[in-house]
PDB file of C-alpha atoms in Angstrom:
ATOM      1  CA  UNK A   1       0.000   0.000   0.000  1.00  0.00           C
ATOM      2  CA  UNK A   2       2.980   2.338   0.151  1.00  0.00           C
ATOM      3  CA  UNK A   3       2.566   3.370  -3.479  1.00  0.00           C
ATOM      4  CA  UNK A   4      -1.098   4.065  -2.771  1.00  0.00           C
ATOM      5  CA  UNK A   5      -0.346   6.402   0.100  1.00  0.00           C
ATOM      6  CA  UNK A   6       1.872   8.444  -2.180  1.00  0.00           C
ATOM      7  CA  UNK A   7      -1.094   9.256  -4.372  1.00  0.00           C
ATOM      8  CA  UNK A   8      -1.683  12.961  -4.336  1.00  0.00           C
ATOM      9  CA  UNK A   9      -2.873  13.293  -7.917  1.00  0.00           C
ATOM     10  CA  UNK A  10      -6.462  14.468  -8.098  1.00  0.00           C
ATOM     11  CA  UNK A  11      -7.268  13.005 -11.480  1.00  0.00           C
ATOM     12  CA  UNK A  12      -6.404   9.542 -10.188  1.00  0.00           C
ATOM     13  CA  UNK A  13      -8.627   9.858  -7.141  1.00  0.00           C
ATOM     14  CA  UNK A  14     -11.617   8.385  -8.936  1.00  0.00           C
ATOM     15  CA  UNK A  15      -9.587   5.344  -9.949  1.00  0.00           C
ATOM     16  CA  UNK A  16      -8.267   4.897  -6.429  1.00  0.00           C
ATOM     17  CA  UNK A  17     -11.754   4.892  -4.965  1.00  0.00           C
ATOM     18  CA  UNK A  18     -12.971   2.442  -7.577  1.00  0.00           C
ATOM     19  CA  UNK A  19     -10.139  -0.011  -6.969  1.00  0.00           C
ATOM     20  CA  UNK A  20      -9.781   0.126  -3.218  1.00  0.00           C
ATOM     21  CA  UNK A  21     -12.917  -1.017  -1.438  1.00  0.00           C
ATOM     22  CA  UNK A  22     -11.471  -0.041   1.927  1.00  0.00           C
ATOM     23  CA  UNK A  23     -11.119   3.619   0.914  1.00  0.00           C
ATOM     24  CA  UNK A  24     -13.128   5.963   3.143  1.00  0.00           C
ATOM     25  CA  UNK A  25     -13.097   9.723   2.724  1.00  0.00           C
ATOM     26  CA  UNK A  26     -14.719  12.870   4.054  1.00  0.00           C
ATOM     27  CA  UNK A  27     -14.590  16.566   3.158  1.00  0.00           C
ATOM     28  CA  UNK A  28     -12.981  18.789   5.797  1.00  0.00           C
ATOM     29  CA  UNK A  29     -12.677  22.557   5.901  1.00  0.00           C
ATOM     30  CA  UNK A  30      -9.056  23.616   5.603  1.00  0.00           C
ATOM     31  CA  UNK A  31      -7.576  24.101   9.044  1.00  0.00           C
ATOM     32  CA  UNK A  32     -10.248  22.023  10.761  1.00  0.00           C
ATOM     33  CA  UNK A  33      -9.644  18.708  12.495  1.00  0.00           C
ATOM     34  CA  UNK A  34     -10.611  15.759  10.283  1.00  0.00           C
ATOM     35  CA  UNK A  35     -12.494  13.815  12.964  1.00  0.00           C
ATOM     36  CA  UNK A  36     -13.240  16.184  15.859  1.00  0.00           C
ATOM     37  CA  UNK A  37     -15.252  19.387  16.085  1.00  0.00           C
ATOM     38  CA  UNK A  38     -14.854  22.702  17.839  1.00  0.00           C
ATOM     39  CA  UNK A  39     -16.564  22.825  21.215  1.00  0.00           C
ATOM     40  CA  UNK A  40     -20.179  23.950  21.190  1.00  0.00           C
ATOM     41  CA  UNK A  41     -21.849  24.110  24.566  1.00  0.00           C
ATOM     42  CA  UNK A  42     -25.486  24.131  23.490  1.00  0.00           C
ATOM     43  CA  UNK A  43     -27.806  23.380  20.632  1.00  0.00           C
ATOM     44  CA  UNK A  44     -28.747  20.184  18.915  1.00  0.00           C
ATOM     45  CA  UNK A  45     -25.267  19.615  17.628  1.00  0.00           C
ATOM     46  CA  UNK A  46     -23.385  20.584  20.747  1.00  0.00           C
ATOM     47  CA  UNK A  47     -20.184  18.690  21.399  1.00  0.00           C
ATOM     48  CA  UNK A  48     -18.679  16.685  24.218  1.00  0.00           C
ATOM     49  CA  UNK A  49     -14.869  16.822  24.039  1.00  0.00           C
ATOM     50  CA  UNK A  50     -15.076  17.517  20.296  1.00  0.00           C
ATOM     51  CA  UNK A  51     -17.626  14.777  19.509  1.00  0.00           C
ATOM     52  CA  UNK A  52     -21.020  15.955  18.293  1.00  0.00           C
ATOM     53  CA  UNK A  53     -23.840  14.511  20.397  1.00  0.00           C
ATOM     54  CA  UNK A  54     -25.850  13.945  17.215  1.00  0.00           C
ATOM     55  CA  UNK A  55     -23.155  11.737  15.687  1.00  0.00           C
ATOM     56  CA  UNK A  56     -22.927   9.019  18.336  1.00  0.00           C
ATOM     57  CA  UNK A  57     -25.213   7.396  20.879  1.00  0.00           C
ATOM     58  CA  UNK A  58     -24.350   8.707  24.326  1.00  0.00           C
ATOM     59  CA  UNK A  59     -25.314   7.499  27.779  1.00  0.00           C
ATOM     60  CA  UNK A  60     -27.734   9.786  29.613  1.00  0.00           C
ATOM     61  CA  UNK A  61     -24.879  11.369  31.590  1.00  0.00           C
ATOM     62  CA  UNK A  62     -22.811  11.899  28.408  1.00  0.00           C
ATOM     63  CA  UNK A  63     -19.859  10.058  29.938  1.00  0.00           C
ATOM     64  CA  UNK A  64     -20.057   6.993  27.676  1.00  0.00           C
ATOM     65  CA  UNK A  65     -20.547   6.286  24.003  1.00  0.00           C
ATOM     66  CA  UNK A  66     -22.730   3.277  23.261  1.00  0.00           C
ATOM     67  CA  UNK A  67     -22.433   0.944  20.267  1.00  0.00           C
ATOM     68  CA  UNK A  68     -24.830   1.541  17.395  1.00  0.00           C
ATOM     69  CA  UNK A  69     -24.249   0.220  13.884  1.00  0.00           C
ATOM     70  CA  UNK A  70     -25.949   3.189  12.231  1.00  0.00           C
ATOM     71  CA  UNK A  71     -24.382   6.070  14.131  1.00  0.00           C
ATOM     72  CA  UNK A  72     -20.979   7.657  13.739  1.00  0.00           C
ATOM     73  CA  UNK A  73     -19.003  10.112  11.646  1.00  0.00           C
ATOM     74  CA  UNK A  74     -19.988  10.018   7.978  1.00  0.00           C
ATOM     75  CA  UNK A  75     -17.545   8.840   5.328  1.00  0.00           C
ATOM     76  CA  UNK A  76     -17.854   8.253   1.598  1.00  0.00           C
ATOM     77  CA  UNK A  77     -16.775   4.996   0.014  1.00  0.00           C
ATOM     78  CA  UNK A  78     -17.729   5.801  -3.567  1.00  0.00           C
ATOM     79  CA  UNK A  79     -16.839   8.550  -5.987  1.00  0.00           C
ATOM     80  CA  UNK A  80     -20.499   9.393  -6.492  1.00  0.00           C
ATOM     81  CA  UNK A  81     -21.162   9.894  -2.798  1.00  0.00           C
ATOM     82  CA  UNK A  82     -17.948  11.831  -2.209  1.00  0.00           C
ATOM     83  CA  UNK A  83     -18.593  14.074  -5.188  1.00  0.00           C
ATOM     84  CA  UNK A  84     -22.107  14.870  -3.998  1.00  0.00           C
ATOM     85  CA  UNK A  85     -21.285  15.651  -0.388  1.00  0.00           C
ATOM     86  CA  UNK A  86     -18.116  17.515  -1.330  1.00  0.00           C
ATOM     87  CA  UNK A  87     -19.961  19.795  -3.731  1.00  0.00           C
ATOM     88  CA  UNK A  88     -22.575  20.763  -1.173  1.00  0.00           C
ATOM     89  CA  UNK A  89     -20.113  21.209   1.690  1.00  0.00           C
ATOM     90  CA  UNK A  90     -17.652  23.279  -0.327  1.00  0.00           C
ATOM     91  CA  UNK A  91     -20.483  25.413  -1.687  1.00  0.00           C
ATOM     92  CA  UNK A  92     -21.538  26.399   1.794  1.00  0.00           C
ATOM     93  CA  UNK A  93     -18.115  26.846   3.380  1.00  0.00           C
ATOM     94  CA  UNK A  94     -16.241  30.147   3.264  1.00  0.00           C
ATOM     95  CA  UNK A  95     -12.841  28.421   3.398  1.00  0.00           C
ATOM     96  CA  UNK A  96     -11.440  25.831   0.984  1.00  0.00           C
ATOM     97  CA  UNK A  97     -12.469  22.237   1.592  1.00  0.00           C
ATOM     98  CA  UNK A  98     -10.037  19.345   1.352  1.00  0.00           C
ATOM     99  CA  UNK A  99     -10.623  15.600   1.294  1.00  0.00           C
ATOM    100  CA  UNK A 100      -9.222  13.409   4.044  1.00  0.00           C
ATOM    101  CA  UNK A 101      -9.104   9.702   3.436  1.00  0.00           C
ATOM    102  CA  UNK A 102      -8.183   6.561   5.301  1.00  0.00           C
ATOM    103  CA  UNK A 103      -8.127   2.852   4.588  1.00  0.00           C
ATOM    104  CA  UNK A 104     -10.495   0.909   6.784  1.00  0.00           C
ATOM    105  CA  UNK A 105      -8.865  -2.078   8.408  1.00  0.00           C
ATOM    106  CA  UNK A 106      -5.327  -1.552   9.606  1.00  0.00           C
ATOM    107  CA  UNK A 107      -5.790   2.194  10.153  1.00  0.00           C
ATOM    108  CA  UNK A 108      -8.848   1.768  12.401  1.00  0.00           C
ATOM    109  CA  UNK A 109      -8.274   1.009  16.095  1.00  0.00           C
ATOM    110  CA  UNK A 110     -10.069  -1.775  17.929  1.00  0.00           C
ATOM    111  CA  UNK A 111     -13.532  -0.927  19.144  1.00  0.00           C
ATOM    112  CA  UNK A 112     -14.407   0.994  15.992  1.00  0.00           C
ATOM    113  CA  UNK A 113     -15.568  -0.088  12.557  1.00  0.00           C
ATOM    114  CA  UNK A 114     -16.929   1.299   9.317  1.00  0.00           C
ATOM    115  CA  UNK A 115     -20.469   0.077   8.725  1.00  0.00           C
ATOM    116  CA  UNK A 116     -22.485   0.825   5.618  1.00  0.00           C
ATOM    117  CA  UNK A 117     -25.584   3.002   5.792  1.00  0.00           C
ATOM    118  CA  UNK A 118     -28.556   0.642   5.542  1.00  0.00           C
ATOM    119  CA  UNK A 119     -31.043   3.095   4.107  1.00  0.00           C
ATOM    120  CA  UNK A 120     -32.497   1.881   0.781  1.00  0.00           C
ATOM    121  CA  UNK A 121     -31.226   4.816  -1.270  1.00  0.00           C
ATOM    122  CA  UNK A 122     -28.527   5.056  -3.908  1.00  0.00           C
ATOM    123  CA  UNK A 123     -26.618   7.628  -1.852  1.00  0.00           C
ATOM    124  CA  UNK A 124     -26.609   5.290   1.151  1.00  0.00           C
ATOM    125  CA  UNK A 125     -24.700   2.684  -0.841  1.00  0.00           C
ATOM    126  CA  UNK A 126     -21.639   4.924  -0.851  1.00  0.00           C
ATOM    127  CA  UNK A 127     -22.072   6.147   2.707  1.00  0.00           C
ATOM    128  CA  UNK A 128     -20.505   4.613   5.800  1.00  0.00           C
ATOM    129  CA  UNK A 129     -20.662   5.381   9.497  1.00  0.00           C
ATOM    130  CA  UNK A 130     -17.488   5.230  11.589  1.00  0.00           C
ATOM    131  CA  UNK A 131     -19.123   3.409  14.485  1.00  0.00           C
ATOM    132  CA  UNK A 132     -18.100   2.280  17.942  1.00  0.00           C
ATOM    133  CA  UNK A 133     -18.548  -1.455  18.460  1.00  0.00           C
ATOM    134  CA  UNK A 134     -18.415  -1.494  22.252  1.00  0.00           C
ATOM    135  CA  UNK A 135     -19.298   0.813  25.120  1.00  0.00           C
ATOM    136  CA  UNK A 136     -16.398   3.205  25.706  1.00  0.00           C
ATOM    137  CA  UNK A 137     -15.711   6.418  27.595  1.00  0.00           C
ATOM    138  CA  UNK A 138     -16.043   9.581  25.545  1.00  0.00           C
ATOM    139  CA  UNK A 139     -12.391  10.317  26.283  1.00  0.00           C
ATOM    140  CA  UNK A 140     -11.474   6.937  24.787  1.00  0.00           C
ATOM    141  CA  UNK A 141     -13.478   7.716  21.644  1.00  0.00           C
ATOM    142  CA  UNK A 142     -11.606  10.998  21.359  1.00  0.00           C
ATOM    143  CA  UNK A 143      -8.297   9.112  21.596  1.00  0.00           C
ATOM    144  CA  UNK A 144      -9.392   6.706  18.869  1.00  0.00           C
ATOM    145  CA  UNK A 145     -10.651   9.504  16.609  1.00  0.00           C
ATOM    146  CA  UNK A 146      -7.374  11.342  17.125  1.00  0.00           C
ATOM    147  CA  UNK A 147      -5.454   8.203  16.192  1.00  0.00           C
ATOM    148  CA  UNK A 148      -7.532   7.769  13.048  1.00  0.00           C
ATOM    149  CA  UNK A 149      -6.917  11.406  12.131  1.00  0.00           C
ATOM    150  CA  UNK A 150      -3.157  10.782  12.351  1.00  0.00           C
ATOM    151  CA  UNK A 151      -3.549   7.950   9.841  1.00  0.00           C
ATOM    152  CA  UNK A 152      -5.534  10.035   7.387  1.00  0.00           C
ATOM    153  CA  UNK A 153      -4.068  11.479   4.223  1.00  0.00           C
ATOM    154  CA  UNK A 154      -5.195  14.837   2.929  1.00  0.00           C
ATOM    155  CA  UNK A 155      -5.779  15.813  -0.668  1.00  0.00           C
ATOM    156  CA  UNK A 156      -5.982  19.551  -1.072  1.00  0.00           C
ATOM    157  CA  UNK A 157      -8.542  20.314  -3.727  1.00  0.00           C
ATOM    158  CA  UNK A 158      -9.341  23.344  -5.815  1.00  0.00           C
ATOM    159  CA  UNK A 159     -13.048  22.725  -5.398  1.00  0.00           C
ATOM    160  CA  UNK A 160     -13.919  22.378  -9.051  1.00  0.00           C
ATOM    161  CA  UNK A 161     -11.946  19.164  -9.462  1.00  0.00           C
ATOM    162  CA  UNK A 162     -14.772  17.106  -8.048  1.00  0.00           C
TER     163      UNK A 162
ATOM    164  CA  UNK B   1     -41.420  13.352  12.862  1.00  0.00           C
ATOM    165  CA  UNK B   2     -41.221  11.320   9.729  1.00  0.00           C
ATOM    166  CA  UNK B   3     -38.434  13.181   7.916  1.00  0.00           C
ATOM    167  CA  UNK B   4     -35.087  14.628   9.082  1.00  0.00           C
ATOM    168  CA  UNK B   5     -35.060  12.407  12.162  1.00  0.00           C
ATOM    169  CA  UNK B   6     -31.354  11.620  12.083  1.00  0.00           C
ATOM    170  CA  UNK B   7     -30.213  15.256  12.133  1.00  0.00           C
ATOM    171  CA  UNK B   8     -33.290  17.283  13.147  1.00  0.00           C
ATOM    172  CA  UNK B   9     -31.355  20.559  13.106  1.00  0.00           C
ATOM    173  CA  UNK B  10     -31.519  20.296   9.306  1.00  0.00           C
ATOM    174  CA  UNK B  11     -35.273  20.755   9.630  1.00  0.00           C
ATOM    175  CA  UNK B  12     -34.664  23.889  11.700  1.00  0.00           C
ATOM    176  CA  UNK B  13     -32.450  25.294   8.959  1.00  0.00           C
ATOM    177  CA  UNK B  14     -34.995  24.530   6.263  1.00  0.00           C
ATOM    178  CA  UNK B  15     -37.760  26.254   8.214  1.00  0.00           C
ATOM    179  CA  UNK B  16     -35.560  29.278   8.885  1.00  0.00           C
ATOM    180  CA  UNK B  17     -34.613  29.757   5.255  1.00  0.00           C
ATOM    181  CA  UNK B  18     -38.089  28.952   3.938  1.00  0.00           C
ATOM    182  CA  UNK B  19     -39.235  31.865   6.077  1.00  0.00           C
ATOM    183  CA  UNK B  20     -36.333  34.016   4.903  1.00  0.00           C
ATOM    184  CA  UNK B  21     -37.128  33.381   1.244  1.00  0.00           C
ATOM    185  CA  UNK B  22     -40.927  33.368   1.764  1.00  0.00           C
ATOM    186  CA  UNK B  23     -41.078  29.896   0.231  1.00  0.00           C
ATOM    187  CA  UNK B  24     -44.444  28.937   1.674  1.00  0.00           C
ATOM    188  CA  UNK B  25     -44.680  25.572  -0.077  1.00  0.00           C
ATOM    189  CA  UNK B  26     -41.481  24.388   1.580  1.00  0.00           C
ATOM    190  CA  UNK B  27     -43.171  24.362   5.013  1.00  0.00           C
ATOM    191  CA  UNK B  28     -45.670  21.762   3.868  1.00  0.00           C
ATOM    192  CA  UNK B  29     -43.224  19.782   1.772  1.00  0.00           C
ATOM    193  CA  UNK B  30     -40.585  19.369   4.482  1.00  0.00           C
ATOM    194  CA  UNK B  31     -43.305  18.014   6.752  1.00  0.00           C
ATOM    195  CA  UNK B  32     -45.303  15.834   4.370  1.00  0.00           C
ATOM    196  CA  UNK B  33     -42.873  15.191   1.522  1.00  0.00           C
ATOM    197  CA  UNK B  34     -42.808  16.153  -2.147  1.00  0.00           C
ATOM    198  CA  UNK B  35     -45.394  14.467  -4.353  1.00  0.00           C
ATOM    199  CA  UNK B  36     -44.449  15.315  -7.939  1.00  0.00           C
ATOM    200  CA  UNK B  37     -41.251  15.680  -9.962  1.00  0.00           C
ATOM    201  CA  UNK B  38     -41.938  19.412 -10.170  1.00  0.00           C
ATOM    202  CA  UNK B  39     -42.179  19.731  -6.405  1.00  0.00           C
ATOM    203  CA  UNK B  40     -39.016  17.639  -6.034  1.00  0.00           C
ATOM    204  CA  UNK B  41     -37.181  19.939  -8.415  1.00  0.00           C
ATOM    205  CA  UNK B  42     -38.388  23.062  -6.632  1.00  0.00           C
ATOM    206  CA  UNK B  43     -37.423  21.633  -3.254  1.00  0.00           C
ATOM    207  CA  UNK B  44     -33.990  20.653  -4.566  1.00  0.00           C
ATOM    208  CA  UNK B  45     -33.422  24.139  -5.992  1.00  0.00           C
ATOM    209  CA  UNK B  46     -34.493  25.631  -2.670  1.00  0.00           C
ATOM    210  CA  UNK B  47     -31.897  23.549  -0.842  1.00  0.00           C
ATOM    211  CA  UNK B  48     -29.093  24.845  -3.050  1.00  0.00           C
ATOM    212  CA  UNK B  49     -30.399  28.389  -2.609  1.00  0.00           C
ATOM    213  CA  UNK B  50     -30.372  27.770   1.127  1.00  0.00           C
ATOM    214  CA  UNK B  51     -26.761  26.555   1.030  1.00  0.00           C
ATOM    215  CA  UNK B  52     -25.725  29.655  -0.909  1.00  0.00           C
ATOM    216  CA  UNK B  53     -27.466  31.858   1.636  1.00  0.00           C
ATOM    217  CA  UNK B  54     -25.810  29.975   4.508  1.00  0.00           C
ATOM    218  CA  UNK B  55     -22.441  30.852   3.012  1.00  0.00           C
ATOM    219  CA  UNK B  56     -23.490  34.452   2.572  1.00  0.00           C
ATOM    220  CA  UNK B  57     -24.676  34.606   6.183  1.00  0.00           C
ATOM    221  CA  UNK B  58     -21.349  33.193   7.385  1.00  0.00           C
ATOM    222  CA  UNK B  59     -19.426  35.760   5.366  1.00  0.00           C
ATOM    223  CA  UNK B  60     -21.504  38.595   6.812  1.00  0.00           C
ATOM    224  CA  UNK B  61     -21.513  37.159  10.365  1.00  0.00           C
ATOM    225  CA  UNK B  62     -25.299  37.031  10.311  1.00  0.00           C
ATOM    226  CA  UNK B  63     -26.669  35.105  13.283  1.00  0.00           C
ATOM    227  CA  UNK B  64     -28.882  32.187  12.232  1.00  0.00           C
ATOM    228  CA  UNK B  65     -30.279  29.785  14.817  1.00  0.00           C
ATOM    229  CA  UNK B  66     -27.964  31.322  17.383  1.00  0.00           C
ATOM    230  CA  UNK B  67     -24.752  30.968  15.402  1.00  0.00           C
ATOM    231  CA  UNK B  68     -22.789  32.994  12.873  1.00  0.00           C
ATOM    232  CA  UNK B  69     -21.559  29.777  11.252  1.00  0.00           C
ATOM    233  CA  UNK B  70     -23.781  26.745  10.727  1.00  0.00           C
ATOM    234  CA  UNK B  71     -21.517  25.208   8.105  1.00  0.00           C
ATOM    235  CA  UNK B  72     -20.906  22.133  10.275  1.00  0.00           C
ATOM    236  CA  UNK B  73     -24.454  21.145   9.351  1.00  0.00           C
ATOM    237  CA  UNK B  74     -23.665  20.984   5.625  1.00  0.00           C
ATOM    238  CA  UNK B  75     -22.754  17.302   5.562  1.00  0.00           C
ATOM    239  CA  UNK B  76     -25.882  16.590   7.613  1.00  0.00           C
ATOM    240  CA  UNK B  77     -27.942  18.510   5.030  1.00  0.00           C
ATOM    241  CA  UNK B  78     -26.595  16.292   2.263  1.00  0.00           C
ATOM    242  CA  UNK B  79     -27.431  13.171   4.250  1.00  0.00           C
ATOM    243  CA  UNK B  80     -30.946  14.244   5.189  1.00  0.00           C
ATOM    244  CA  UNK B  81     -31.939  15.656   1.798  1.00  0.00           C
ATOM    245  CA  UNK B  82     -30.686  12.542   0.013  1.00  0.00           C
ATOM    246  CA  UNK B  83     -32.716  10.431   2.448  1.00  0.00           C
ATOM    247  CA  UNK B  84     -35.763  12.691   2.130  1.00  0.00           C
ATOM    248  CA  UNK B  85     -35.727  12.596  -1.651  1.00  0.00           C
ATOM    249  CA  UNK B  86     -35.205   8.853  -1.665  1.00  0.00           C
ATOM    250  CA  UNK B  87     -38.145   8.293   0.683  1.00  0.00           C
ATOM    251  CA  UNK B  88     -40.330  10.528  -1.496  1.00  0.00           C
ATOM    252  CA  UNK B  89     -39.254   8.606  -4.595  1.00  0.00           C
ATOM    253  CA  UNK B  90     -37.382  11.461  -6.278  1.00  0.00           C
ATOM    254  CA  UNK B  91     -33.727  10.853  -5.464  1.00  0.00           C
ATOM    255  CA  UNK B  92     -32.842  11.036  -9.173  1.00  0.00           C
ATOM    256  CA  UNK B  93     -34.356  14.527  -9.359  1.00  0.00           C
ATOM    257  CA  UNK B  94     -32.224  15.654  -6.418  1.00  0.00           C
ATOM    258  CA  UNK B  95     -29.121  14.149  -8.056  1.00  0.00           C
ATOM    259  CA  UNK B  96     -29.830  15.848 -11.382  1.00  0.00           C
ATOM    260  CA  UNK B  97     -30.511  19.248  -9.819  1.00  0.00           C
ATOM    261  CA  UNK B  98     -27.373  18.897  -7.679  1.00  0.00           C
ATOM    262  CA  UNK B  99     -25.293  18.018 -10.721  1.00  0.00           C
ATOM    263  CA  UNK B 100     -26.536  21.174 -12.457  1.00  0.00           C
ATOM    264  CA  UNK B 101     -26.367  23.468  -9.411  1.00  0.00           C
TER     265      UNK B 101
END
């Protein structure tokens, strides 16, 4: 996989996604963390230690994250899905948007897994949740998400490429 | 709530911008769904107009739903609108409009 990780060429990105079934990607505003969010103390998408409460299933005291196969950070596994979400996200952002990608498997710590969206839609086929597979402390989830971020590769895009 | 149950704040955004743009039909459609290809197209165009306005509001530091930057909801919008259109039977309309937007 070493030659794969050296891929930075945008025109080959489509081919990479098509060939590598373990490829998972998400659009990230330049300068932002690829897997954690800025702290928000209130609102429906407030965060706990950088994890949005709407992204994972929390215990009632917000100390633990509970396993759920259809909750987690969203990732794209297909070109079609990535292209669609990237276009909308970059349209609404005021800063450039890059694509961060990771290979599911070796780059994902124990206790987490990519699970496909089970909704019966064409967009769901290319959409995966980065789930937790066992009950863990929020701080542990943050550690795992930080580790995953370190394994992610960034492709800096000009926006119109996708 | 039948639609937008995964990320309900998307519904809040839609209602806010439907009010902002005086798009009265959107209120009914986001609650009960779109029933024709024409309605699906209009709803899809509204969503892209909403996204453009969200960017404009961020650039001008306009407070919307208590924040000057709701761009973290953008990926949730894509998820919920794709689901909504699929459930209404018009996902291909959403995809076409998005391709052209």
